[in-house]
Every structure is written in structure tokens, then in C-alpha cells.
Amino acid sequence: MANNIKRNNVGRPLVREKIHEIIFEADTPMGKLFDVVLLVLIAASVLVVMLESVNYINARYADLFFTLEWIFTIIFTIEYLLRIYSVYRPLKYVLSFFGIIDLLAILPAYLSFFVIAGTHSLMVIRAFRLIRIFRIFKLGHFLSEGNVILDALRASRVKISVFLTFVCLLVVIIGSMMYLIEGGEGSGFSSIPRSIYWAIVTLTTVGYGDITPATEVGQFLSAVVMILGYAIIAVPTGIVSAEMVKGSHSQISTQACRYCGAEGHDHDAVYCRMCGERLN
Amino acid sequence: MANNIKRNNVGRPLVREKIHEIIFEADTPMGKLFDVVLLVLIAASVLVVMLESVNYINARYADLFFTLEWIFTIIFTIEYLLRIYSVYRPLKYVLSFFGIIDLLAILPAYLSFFVIAGTHSLMVIRAFRLIRIFRIFKLGHFLSEGNVILDALRASRVKISVFLTFVCLLVVIIGSMMYLIEGGEGSGFSSIPRSIYWAIVTLTTVGYGDITPATEVGQFLSAVVMILGYAIIAVPTGIVSAEMVKGSHSQISTQACRYCGAEGHDHDAVYCRMCGERLN
Amino acid sequence: MANNIKRNNVGRPLVREKIHEIIFEADTPMGKLFDVVLLVLIAASVLVVMLESVNYINARYADLFFTLEWIFTIIFTIEYLLRIYSVYRPLKYVLSFFGIIDLLAILPAYLSFFVIAGTHSLMVIRAFRLIRIFRIFKLGHFLSEGNVILDALRASRVKISVFLTFVCLLVVIIGSMMYLIEGGEGSGFSSIPRSIYWAIVTLTTVGYGDITPATEVGQFLSAVVMILGYAIIAVPTGIVSAEMVKGSHSQISTQACRYCGAEGHDHDAVYCRMCGERLN
Amino acid sequence: MANNIKRNNVGRPLVREKIHEIIFEADTPMGKLFDVVLLVLIAASVLVVMLESVNYINARYADLFFTLEWIFTIIFTIEYLLRIYSVYRPLKYVLSFFGIIDLLAILPAYLSFFVIAGTHSLMVIRAFRLIRIFRIFKLGHFLSEGNVILDALRASRVKISVFLTFVCLLVVIIGSMMYLIEGGEGSGFSSIPRSIYWAIVTLTTVGYGDITPATEVGQFLSAVVMILGYAIIAVPTGIVSAEMVKGSHSQISTQACRYCGAEGHDHDAVYCRMCGERLN
């Protein structure tokens, strides 16, 4: 934390180091403040984009929104340039995921000068600034607890892929069957892709009701799909639960061996599993 | 339980002590009776509010409801005054969450004398009397079992916050994408906030169907959101399951062996499963 | 199994014993056959009731259905009388849950002679014959596995009650809030009970869409309710999962103590928890 | 892997062995390549069927689709013949599940020469080619992770059957009750089967909203069904979670100590946690 001299040995100016510390790190008071201010600014700028999209609000406050938008854009531009200036490998940052998102956050406002057609879409793109907020997970305890979740998801990565592959194949097959049963110009099941969309709506228990079966056979198949969806939600839930339980079990281990310092012993362990010495 | 003399030593009148015991404690017969009667009265008064809101019922029984309402209000007023009289720190009670709720339960009826506009809203507010019923969790076994749930939720507090933050960011991003795809005057996706509302309806698998995608791209995005919602429900479920499993484990094992210190004995164990010595 | 002589000692005729064995027990070949035949008959009779309710099918096969219905009624009547005849305490059976259901299964047909008004309702009541099928859980492995589920549910009985009480209070409060926000003649939220119905539809993620919020504030509250419903489903799931895990853990224990015969030791136990002797 | 000579000892031509190895096995480079190419071809052919069903796309690219379809059919025909040629027991393969699916994948195109009526249905049947993709689960890690899921589902087979039987009986009873309450020509609950369909839509929290209760009693019953559905989803979830947890536990602990026989060691344990002796 804050040992500029050491870093300065690498041969970079002190100011640059300081900026890097404030912008990219979260464990100094200034760094924390910067993160919080940035989060508030992003949230505020996204709120402006959201309110702008509501017609009757935009009609009244269009000028205010325009001014605010330029203030946000200028601040974010300065921040973007400072990031490039202070980072160790500017190109790597620019081409990184967050580098591109940071650029996308400021580009639309500038482009609106040149581009006339599609300005509307450009304005909406600013909403994706919100992705920058995911940096919030860099903050304190959020990180560690979020990591527990991520670890569980990472550990069950392949299992969930298998499950999702299975679900995808299933909905295509169910959709095709439904198209065969109810398909036709008049009905909602006008094509196989639309029937697959219905199958997903039904299997995931969302159930919009924009497309519903009209025939008895169709309703019977729907009923089967619903019960299937109701039952197989147990699979991802079970996978993640098992990983979480495993994760929390391994957290239980508290004491360290006096001889070798090994940690992670079971609660009921009598001897160190690493050096064989007795635990206290 | 019921040792008035000791308490009287503090220097408060006996009657006041007795009232405090009846109203605020649940472990004497009178205290239990009071709680049950109060619960029934609250439930009945909320039922009256609910029935009053149904036009054709109110048209017929308006007078009866009016009389009942005043009976409830007078009883609750007496109870409120007794609470203030008997509690140790009246001001702290008055400003506490349940103190405010208790006041809100009787205020609307009295205010209806003075206020004419907005009487309807005032009447509805009485329904929030129901919040008082949450005092039910003070009763016996409800408390301990409810605490197990609360402990699990408390232990997974941060994890669930991380999850909810993630979900909130996700729905804003999905909503903005959908507004970009299907947005426009004619469609249901008339603004970003409305599109976010749709994203929440879809991701949580509620699926009202009041706003549904019309274009192919929109339906594809919807399908992705649905499957996402179907899969990530596994996360909160897994978090709480893991905490519950951990909690139920710790319920089993309580005492440690005096000889070898082994933990994790069953509730009915007589001898240590590790060293064979008698447990206390 | 099939030791008539012993039972005959009680002083009941052998035929009666035999009938009792066939009807009430499932572990003799005849008893098993009886159960299966009865299940098929009940299923068939309910199917007839279901098909009768479909207009265009009933129009064509009314006579066939009438004949079948009488055949089923006569068989079920004989069965009912035999049950009364063979059971040890006829009155207790007649007044038991299944005794009443068995009577309800045959009554409508006979009543249709005398009652003319409400015949339709009478006919539908026959569908509740299906409840008799729950006797299926008497059969073999269904019983033991079903018991594991029931045990888990029974163990989490109080926790689930607490949860359901909480949900009930919550939907009343949410419903009242929504009535306050969107209530009025024109909207779907025409009364508090209806608003509570909406709150249940939303919180449970069913989402019919027959009542949906129209105002911004209403949609915001809906969004909160949905995310709440999406998150708190983790609670019952966690409760039952934890009980199931606990149940399956306690199933793991396999070996019995050589000295005292105590079972249910943990996998890693070294000494018997009941008598303190060494386990093998 | 690739020991043709050995196999050739069985007396089959080398070419046939080679084909068998490529088509039926996935652990040689050629076999893996074959599987991947086949998967891509199947996916592409199903995509063509799906796009063909969309009217405005088919109107433009009908000729292209026709050509592609024949290319796919010819490739799949060659593959089918090679499978029959190279497999050890051709008849067993032809009559196996995948044998029939493989035939169904090519039949519609050939039949379209002879059959004129029902050509539309024939074309759709080609979509079921997708079932062939389930062979994907033959590939590498997919297999082992998929097996963990399958094992959990297999272990909870009976429990889930009990649950599904219970759900099926429940929806019939709820459906009949609802028909009794709201049934009638005008309403959506026009017959018992339709009411059962509604009960399934509601209990599984799908909630299309195509049939909704109109009366107060009906809405009350719906509310009960919804809360029931919201609560009992915990049962399958709990069942599968418990099996998964059990499964992941057994993955951790494998070896037993040679000295004291203690089990449940971590994967990386060097010494027995119970007696301190070295593990092998």
C-alpha cells in the first residue's frame, strides 16, 4: 500500500504512479473515494439515459439532460485519458474488455456531432456504461463473498454446460413437435423458431401467454413440458447447492498444525493430514 | 417469569409492572392470552378493511363496518396508551418501528374526522395494521425455528446482496438492449424503464405477458434471458441451502469430549466416538 | 403374512379374515392384485368423469359413460360393503378420512335418482374418487421413498409454517400497498382482496397477466415484488434441501456395534457412541 | 486405441474395422474429427429445417434449402450405410433407439418423392434429427460430468416418481374442484381436462393467463394453488440437491487408512487424520 518510491524505481514519474494508484487500486483512501465517486457518476449518467427515453419526461427536461450528458462525457473522457496515461501497458488496457466499455461510454456523445441517422441508437448505447459498475465487485468484502459464488459457479461450469446443452436440444425438439401438432398460418405456432420460443417460455416457467396451445393434444404436450420444466429446475439448483455446501464445508476448517502449519483440517481430525503430527 | 417484587425494587408501581408483563411478555398465561386476543383483533380489523374495499360488500354492510372499525380503534387506542404507560422508556417505544406502526393503526380513524380529501387512502392505510401481526414471531417455537431461517439469511446476507446487485445491473443492461432492439412508440418497449420492467418480469420467470417481444431478434434475446433466469435462480437457492445445511449440522453437534476434545457427536451419543470415554 | 389361524384365535370367521387380508394388506399376492385392480378401476372411472365433462365427447358417448358409471358404482359399492364387513372397527373406518372418501365415491350415482337440481355438481364430485388413489403409496418401495420425503417435510414443518405465515402477511401488505397506488374502479386492482390475489400471482412468479400495473410506481413495486419472490423461493428450497441432506447423511451410517448392537454411527466413528466399546 | 491387428483376429476386414473405429469411437483423432463434423452437419441440417418453416425466408431461399437438404440427406445416407456395414451386429443397431433415429433422419427426403399429402409433416420430422446430437454426450469430459448429474437423477428416481405421481393426482383434484367452482360454457374452465390443464399451468408457476379464475372463490383457490406450487418446488429441488451433495462428498473421500481404517480423507491428505499413520 502506497510505497511509491519502490515503484518509482521502475522508472516512472511519481505523478503517474499516484494517478495509477488512485484509479486502479481500491485500498487507499483516495482510491476508495475515486471508486465511489465514479460509481455515483456512472449510476447518475445511466439514470439520465433512462429518463431521456421516457417521452413525457424528455419533453420537459431535454435541455437539462443535454447539459448533464456533456458534463458526464467530459468527466469520463478525462478519466479515460488518465487511465491510458497511468496504466503500465496502455494498449493492453485499451483492447481489454473494460477498456472497450470505457471507450463506448464516451464515444456516442462525440459521434452525435457527425452522425445524424441512428442518433437514437447511439444515445441508448450510453446505457451500457452501466457495465462499468461491475467494477464495484473490486470493492472490499463484495469481492470475497462474490468469489465464493463465482467459485461455486466455476466448479459447476461443465455440469451447467451439460445441463444447458440438454435444455437447448430439448426445446428444439419440443418446439418441432409443437409445430407439427399446432403449426399453421392462423395459430401462434407459425414457424419452428417461434415454436421453440414458445417451448423456452413454457419450460422455464415464464409463461407469457402470447402463444398458447389451442388443441387438446397441444395442451397435453404443454402440460408435460411444464411439469418437466418444474422438475428439471432441480438440476441446476442441485448442482450449485452441492458446490456451495462443499465450499462452506471446506471453510469450516479452522486450526493450523503446530508443526507444519498446514491448514484446512476437518473438524474431527486428530492428526495433521500433511505431516502426521498430533493436532492440539 | 412473574417475579414482580424484584422488579418492583426498581421502584415502579405494581399495576404498571403487571400491565407490562401482560402486554410485552409472552411466557405467562395472561401474556399469552393477550397476544392471541390481539392477533385475532388485528386479523379481524384487517379483514374489515379488506371487505370494505370490495364495492358490493361495502354497499350492503357499510354501517356494520363503521361500527366495527370504531370498536377496533378504541381497543387499539387503549392498548397503545397502556403500552406507553407500562413500558420502561416510553419515548423509545413511540419512536420504534412497532411504536410507529401501532400509532398508524389508530390514527386514520381519528384523522377521518378532520380530513375529507384522501379519506379513501387513509382507510387503506389501516390495512398496514397487519404488520403488527409480525409480533406473532414472538410466540414460542415460532421464534426458534424462525431464527434458524433468519440466521441462514443473515449469514448469507452479503452473498445475496452481491447476487441482487448483479441481477439489478443485469436487468438494466438487458432492458437497454431490448429497448435498442424493439423500442419505439408502437411497441410495449416504449422507454428504457419500461424495458427494464419487462426484463425483470422475464428474468424472474414471472412472465405477465403484458409486454412481449414482437421481432425475431427480440424473441431470441428473450429466450436467452429466460434460460438465464431459469439457471441463475440456482444461485440464491444454493446460497441459502448451503447455509441451512451448515446450520443443521451445527445443530447436531454441540458438546466436545472432555478427554480427547472430539466434536461432532450426535445428540444422543453417550460415549465419545473417537476415544471411547464417557461424555458428560 | 397370511397366518389366518393365529388371527382366527381372536374369534372372527376365516372368510372375514381372508377378505380383510386381501383388501387391507398389500403383501400377499391376492392383496397386491386387489390393489392394482382397484387402482385401474379408480383411474378408469375418473377418466370417464373427465371425458363426460367434455361436451362434444359426452354428446356422442353419453350412453356408454352412463353404463360404465353404474358398473364402477356397483363394484365400488361391493368393495365399500366388504371393507365395512371385514374391518375390525367398522365405525372407525366409516368415519375415517378414506372411509368418507370411499362413500363419496359411490354416493353421487345413487343420489342422482332423487336429486334433480345440482346433478351436474354431483357428477363432478365423483372425480374426487381420485383421492382414493393416494392409497397407492401403500405399495412397496413407493412407501419407503415417499416416507423419506414426508420425513423431510415433517421435520421442516414448523419452518415451512413460519415461511408461509411470513408470505401470507407479505402478500396482504403488498396487496394493500398496490391498492393504494393503483386502486380504482377502472383498473384491475378494484379491491384489496383482488390486489392480494395479484400480489400472490406475482410473488410466486406465476404471472398470469390478467391484472398488471399500469402506472410507473405500480410497475416499480411489481419489480420489487418479483425480485423478492425470485429470491425468497430460496428459503423453502433451502429448508427442504437441508433436511434431505441431513436425512441422507444419517442414512450413510452402516455398521452396528458388536457389543451393544447400536446402529447409526458416523462413518469416522472409532468407538460406539452408546457403550464406548471399540467398533471394528 | 487403434489396435486393428488384434481386432482383425476376430476375422473382420481391416477397412471395416477402421470405419467402425472412426464412426463409433471418439478417442482417436479421426474418430473425434468425424464426431465433430457430424455434429456440425446435423446442426446445419436442423437449422435449414427451422428456416424453411419461416414463410418469408422460405419464399426467398426455397431452392437453396432444397439443394442443401439433398446434400445432407446423401451424406447422412452414406453414414447410415457405413454404420450398418461396420457395426458388429447390424440388426441390433438398426432396431436400436439411435438406429431408428438415424433412419428417420434420412427417410423423409426419400418419401417426399412418393407421398404428396402430408409432405409438410414429413419435412418437419427431419427436425428430429437433432436427437442425434445427444450423441455429443459421448464426447470427453461432457460424459463424466453428465454422468454425475445422471447418477444423482438415477439415485433419486423413485423419490421423483413419487413426487410426480403426487403432483399428477393433485392437479386432477384441483382441476376438478375448479371445474366445480367456475365450470360452465362461458368461462375458460369448460371441461375437467381443460381445468386440469389450468391447474398444471398454475401449480408449475408457468401462468400463461389464457385461462384465469373470474369468481372470488376461484381466485382464492388459485391463490392457494400458487402458494402450494411455490412451496412444493422445494421437494424435487431438495431431493436432487441432497443426492448431489452426497455425490460430491463421495468424490472427495476415496481411500481408507491401512492402520486404522479411517475414511473421509481429503484428496491431498498425506497422513491419516485419525491415527497419524502415513496413507499409501
mmCIF file of N, CA, C and O in Angstrom, chain C residues 216-262:
data_model
loop_
_atom_site.group_PDB
_atom_site.id
_atom_site.type_symbol
_atom_site.label_atom_id
_atom_site.label_comp_id
_atom_site.label_asym_id
_atom_site.label_seq_id
_atom_site.Cartn_x
_atom_site.Cartn_y
_atom_site.Cartn_z
ATOM 1 N N GLU C 216 -46.202 3.987 -13.344
ATOM 2 C CA GLU C 216 -44.773 3.768 -13.138
ATOM 3 C C GLU C 216 -44.501 3.255 -11.713
ATOM 4 O O GLU C 216 -43.719 2.341 -11.512
ATOM 5 N N VAL C 217 -45.156 3.897 -10.729
ATOM 6 C CA VAL C 217 -44.933 3.494 -9.345
ATOM 7 C C VAL C 217 -45.373 2.047 -9.148
ATOM 8 O O VAL C 217 -44.690 1.251 -8.509
ATOM 9 N N GLY C 218 -46.510 1.714 -9.746
ATOM 10 C CA GLY C 218 -47.013 0.349 -9.647
ATOM 11 C C GLY C 218 -46.053 -0.643 -10.262
ATOM 12 O O GLY C 218 -45.808 -1.727 -9.709
ATOM 13 N N GLN C 219 -45.480 -0.287 -11.412
ATOM 14 C CA GLN C 219 -44.538 -1.193 -12.066
ATOM 15 C C GLN C 219 -43.255 -1.331 -11.251
ATOM 16 O O GLN C 219 -42.662 -2.406 -11.211
ATOM 17 N N PHE C 220 -42.874 -0.244 -10.591
ATOM 18 C CA PHE C 220 -41.680 -0.321 -9.751
ATOM 19 C C PHE C 220 -41.929 -1.267 -8.571
ATOM 20 O O PHE C 220 -41.103 -2.146 -8.282
ATOM 21 N N LEU C 221 -43.094 -1.105 -7.916
ATOM 22 C CA LEU C 221 -43.426 -2.001 -6.808
ATOM 23 C C LEU C 221 -43.489 -3.450 -7.294
ATOM 24 O O LEU C 221 -42.978 -4.364 -6.637
ATOM 25 N N SER C 222 -44.090 -3.668 -8.473
ATOM 26 C CA SER C 222 -44.156 -5.012 -9.052
ATOM 27 C C SER C 222 -42.764 -5.598 -9.197
ATOM 28 O O SER C 222 -42.525 -6.755 -8.848
ATOM 29 N N ALA C 223 -41.849 -4.782 -9.756
ATOM 30 C CA ALA C 223 -40.482 -5.238 -9.981
ATOM 31 C C ALA C 223 -39.853 -5.682 -8.668
ATOM 32 O O ALA C 223 -39.191 -6.730 -8.598
ATOM 33 N N VAL C 224 -40.078 -4.879 -7.600
ATOM 34 C CA VAL C 224 -39.527 -5.236 -6.295
ATOM 35 C C VAL C 224 -40.131 -6.560 -5.817
ATOM 36 O O VAL C 224 -39.418 -7.449 -5.335
ATOM 37 N N VAL C 225 -41.447 -6.701 -5.971
ATOM 38 C CA VAL C 225 -42.125 -7.930 -5.545
ATOM 39 C C VAL C 225 -41.575 -9.141 -6.297
ATOM 40 O O VAL C 225 -41.328 -10.192 -5.720
ATOM 41 N N MET C 226 -41.362 -8.972 -7.602
ATOM 42 C CA MET C 226 -40.855 -10.085 -8.415
ATOM 43 C C MET C 226 -39.475 -10.536 -7.948
ATOM 44 O O MET C 226 -39.223 -11.724 -7.787
ATOM 45 N N ILE C 227 -38.585 -9.560 -7.757
ATOM 46 C CA ILE C 227 -37.230 -9.903 -7.339
ATOM 47 C C ILE C 227 -37.265 -10.531 -5.947
ATOM 48 O O ILE C 227 -36.544 -11.488 -5.662
ATOM 49 N N LEU C 228 -38.181 -10.024 -5.108
ATOM 50 C CA LEU C 228 -38.369 -10.610 -3.784
ATOM 51 C C LEU C 228 -38.814 -12.070 -3.917
ATOM 52 O O LEU C 228 -38.264 -12.967 -3.265
ATOM 53 N N GLY C 229 -39.806 -12.288 -4.777
ATOM 54 C CA GLY C 229 -40.317 -13.642 -4.971
ATOM 55 C C GLY C 229 -39.250 -14.565 -5.534
ATOM 56 O O GLY C 229 -39.166 -15.743 -5.189
ATOM 57 N N TYR C 230 -38.426 -14.008 -6.423
ATOM 58 C CA TYR C 230 -37.351 -14.763 -7.053
ATOM 59 C C TYR C 230 -36.304 -15.159 -6.018
ATOM 60 O O TYR C 230 -35.695 -16.220 -6.110
ATOM 61 N N ALA C 231 -36.107 -14.265 -5.010
ATOM 62 C CA ALA C 231 -35.074 -14.522 -4.005
ATOM 63 C C ALA C 231 -35.593 -15.408 -2.877
ATOM 64 O O ALA C 231 -34.910 -16.326 -2.439
ATOM 65 N N ILE C 232 -36.836 -15.167 -2.408
ATOM 66 C CA ILE C 232 -37.265 -15.900 -1.213
ATOM 67 C C ILE C 232 -37.719 -17.317 -1.526
ATOM 68 O O ILE C 232 -37.966 -18.090 -0.612
ATOM 69 N N ILE C 233 -37.825 -17.669 -2.803
ATOM 70 C CA ILE C 233 -38.090 -19.084 -3.098
ATOM 71 C C ILE C 233 -36.920 -19.920 -2.594
ATOM 72 O O ILE C 233 -37.044 -21.122 -2.364
ATOM 73 N N ALA C 234 -35.771 -19.249 -2.406
ATOM 74 C CA ALA C 234 -34.604 -19.945 -1.881
ATOM 75 C C ALA C 234 -34.852 -20.458 -0.473
ATOM 76 O O ALA C 234 -34.223 -21.425 -0.039
ATOM 77 N N VAL C 235 -35.783 -19.846 0.253
ATOM 78 C CA VAL C 235 -35.984 -20.218 1.652
ATOM 79 C C VAL C 235 -36.629 -21.619 1.802
ATOM 80 O O VAL C 235 -36.023 -22.492 2.415
ATOM 81 N N PRO C 236 -37.839 -21.862 1.215
ATOM 82 C CA PRO C 236 -38.373 -23.224 1.359
ATOM 83 C C PRO C 236 -37.442 -24.262 0.750
ATOM 84 O O PRO C 236 -37.261 -25.353 1.291
ATOM 85 N N THR C 237 -36.840 -23.898 -0.382
ATOM 86 C CA THR C 237 -35.919 -24.802 -1.052
ATOM 87 C C THR C 237 -34.747 -25.154 -0.141
ATOM 88 O O THR C 237 -34.371 -26.321 -0.015
ATOM 89 N N GLY C 238 -34.197 -24.126 0.499
ATOM 90 C CA GLY C 238 -33.078 -24.355 1.417
ATOM 91 C C GLY C 238 -33.487 -25.213 2.592
ATOM 92 O O GLY C 238 -32.751 -26.112 3.007
ATOM 93 N N ILE C 239 -34.682 -24.955 3.133
ATOM 94 C CA ILE C 239 -35.165 -25.711 4.289
ATOM 95 C C ILE C 239 -35.260 -27.196 3.947
ATOM 96 O O ILE C 239 -34.702 -28.048 4.647
ATOM 97 N N VAL C 240 -35.949 -27.495 2.842
ATOM 98 C CA VAL C 240 -36.160 -28.902 2.477
ATOM 99 C C VAL C 240 -34.838 -29.551 2.073
ATOM 100 O O VAL C 240 -34.570 -30.700 2.442
ATOM 101 N N SER C 241 -33.986 -28.803 1.337
ATOM 102 C CA SER C 241 -32.687 -29.358 0.944
ATOM 103 C C SER C 241 -31.885 -29.764 2.171
ATOM 104 O O SER C 241 -31.313 -30.861 2.224
ATOM 105 N N ALA C 242 -31.845 -28.865 3.169
ATOM 106 C CA ALA C 242 -31.072 -29.137 4.378
ATOM 107 C C ALA C 242 -31.588 -30.392 5.073
ATOM 108 O O ALA C 242 -30.801 -31.244 5.506
ATOM 109 N N GLU C 243 -32.917 -30.532 5.150
ATOM 110 C CA GLU C 243 -33.487 -31.720 5.792
ATOM 111 C C GLU C 243 -33.150 -32.981 5.006
ATOM 112 O O GLU C 243 -32.848 -34.027 5.573
ATOM 113 N N MET C 244 -33.208 -32.856 3.681
ATOM 114 C CA MET C 244 -32.919 -34.005 2.830
ATOM 115 C C MET C 244 -31.459 -34.420 2.982
ATOM 116 O O MET C 244 -31.149 -35.606 3.068
ATOM 117 N N VAL C 245 -30.574 -33.427 2.999
ATOM 118 C CA VAL C 245 -29.147 -33.718 3.162
ATOM 119 C C VAL C 245 -28.922 -34.391 4.506
ATOM 120 O O VAL C 245 -28.234 -35.408 4.607
ATOM 121 N N LYS C 246 -29.535 -33.843 5.566
ATOM 122 C CA LYS C 246 -29.405 -34.417 6.895
ATOM 123 C C LYS C 246 -29.924 -35.858 6.873
ATOM 124 O O LYS C 246 -29.268 -36.763 7.363
ATOM 125 N N GLY C 247 -31.099 -36.035 6.247
ATOM 126 C CA GLY C 247 -31.685 -37.374 6.147
ATOM 127 C C GLY C 247 -30.754 -38.343 5.451
ATOM 128 O O GLY C 247 -30.555 -39.470 5.904
ATOM 129 N N SER C 248 -30.150 -37.887 4.333
ATOM 130 C CA SER C 248 -29.294 -38.793 3.570
ATOM 131 C C SER C 248 -27.979 -39.048 4.302
ATOM 132 O O SER C 248 -27.364 -40.096 4.147
ATOM 133 N N HIS C 249 -27.547 -38.059 5.130
ATOM 134 C CA HIS C 249 -26.343 -38.281 5.918
ATOM 135 C C HIS C 249 -26.579 -39.379 6.939
ATOM 136 O O HIS C 249 -25.781 -40.291 7.084
ATOM 137 N N SER C 250 -27.704 -39.250 7.643
ATOM 138 C CA SER C 250 -27.970 -40.220 8.701
ATOM 139 C C SER C 250 -28.220 -41.594 8.102
ATOM 140 O O SER C 250 -28.113 -42.604 8.773
ATOM 141 N N GLN C 251 -28.537 -41.658 6.804
ATOM 142 C CA GLN C 251 -28.691 -42.940 6.147
ATOM 143 C C GLN C 251 -27.341 -43.613 5.922
ATOM 144 O O GLN C 251 -27.261 -44.818 5.827
ATOM 145 N N ILE C 252 -26.290 -42.799 5.813
ATOM 146 C CA ILE C 252 -24.964 -43.288 5.480
ATOM 147 C C ILE C 252 -24.476 -44.306 6.506
ATOM 148 O O ILE C 252 -23.917 -45.331 6.160
ATOM 149 N N SER C 253 -24.707 -44.026 7.776
ATOM 150 C CA SER C 253 -24.261 -44.896 8.853
ATOM 151 C C SER C 253 -24.640 -46.355 8.566
ATOM 152 O O SER C 253 -25.794 -46.653 8.307
ATOM 153 N N THR C 254 -23.656 -47.240 8.626
ATOM 154 C CA THR C 254 -23.954 -48.611 8.238
ATOM 155 C C THR C 254 -23.681 -49.638 9.332
ATOM 156 O O THR C 254 -24.517 -50.493 9.617
ATOM 157 N N GLN C 255 -22.519 -49.563 9.992
ATOM 158 C CA GLN C 255 -22.128 -50.660 10.864
ATOM 159 C C GLN C 255 -22.793 -50.603 12.248
ATOM 160 O O GLN C 255 -23.119 -49.533 12.760
ATOM 161 N N ALA C 256 -22.997 -51.780 12.815
ATOM 162 C CA ALA C 256 -23.583 -51.891 14.144
ATOM 163 C C ALA C 256 -22.500 -52.303 15.127
ATOM 164 O O ALA C 256 -21.557 -53.021 14.791
ATOM 165 N N CYS C 257 -22.606 -51.850 16.382
ATOM 166 C CA CYS C 257 -21.636 -52.183 17.423
ATOM 167 C C CYS C 257 -21.717 -53.677 17.748
ATOM 168 O O CYS C 257 -22.803 -54.239 17.841
ATOM 169 N N ARG C 258 -20.542 -54.312 17.921
ATOM 170 C CA ARG C 258 -20.529 -55.745 18.228
ATOM 171 C C ARG C 258 -21.005 -56.027 19.646
ATOM 172 O O ARG C 258 -21.486 -57.090 19.970
ATOM 173 N N TYR C 259 -20.853 -55.033 20.520
ATOM 174 C CA TYR C 259 -21.150 -55.249 21.940
ATOM 175 C C TYR C 259 -22.609 -54.950 22.277
ATOM 176 O O TYR C 259 -23.278 -55.729 22.925
ATOM 177 N N CYS C 260 -23.093 -53.776 21.819
ATOM 178 C CA CYS C 260 -24.456 -53.398 22.212
ATOM 179 C C CYS C 260 -25.410 -53.358 21.032
ATOM 180 O O CYS C 260 -26.597 -53.125 21.195
ATOM 181 N N GLY C 261 -24.871 -53.544 19.820
ATOM 182 C CA GLY C 261 -25.756 -53.580 18.660
ATOM 183 C C GLY C 261 -26.263 -52.225 18.210
ATOM 184 O O GLY C 261 -27.086 -52.149 17.303
ATOM 185 N N ALA C 262 -25.771 -51.152 18.836
ATOM 186 C CA ALA C 262 -26.219 -49.807 18.463
ATOM 187 C C ALA C 262 -25.865 -49.510 17.014
ATOM 188 O O ALA C 262 -24.766 -49.853 16.558
#
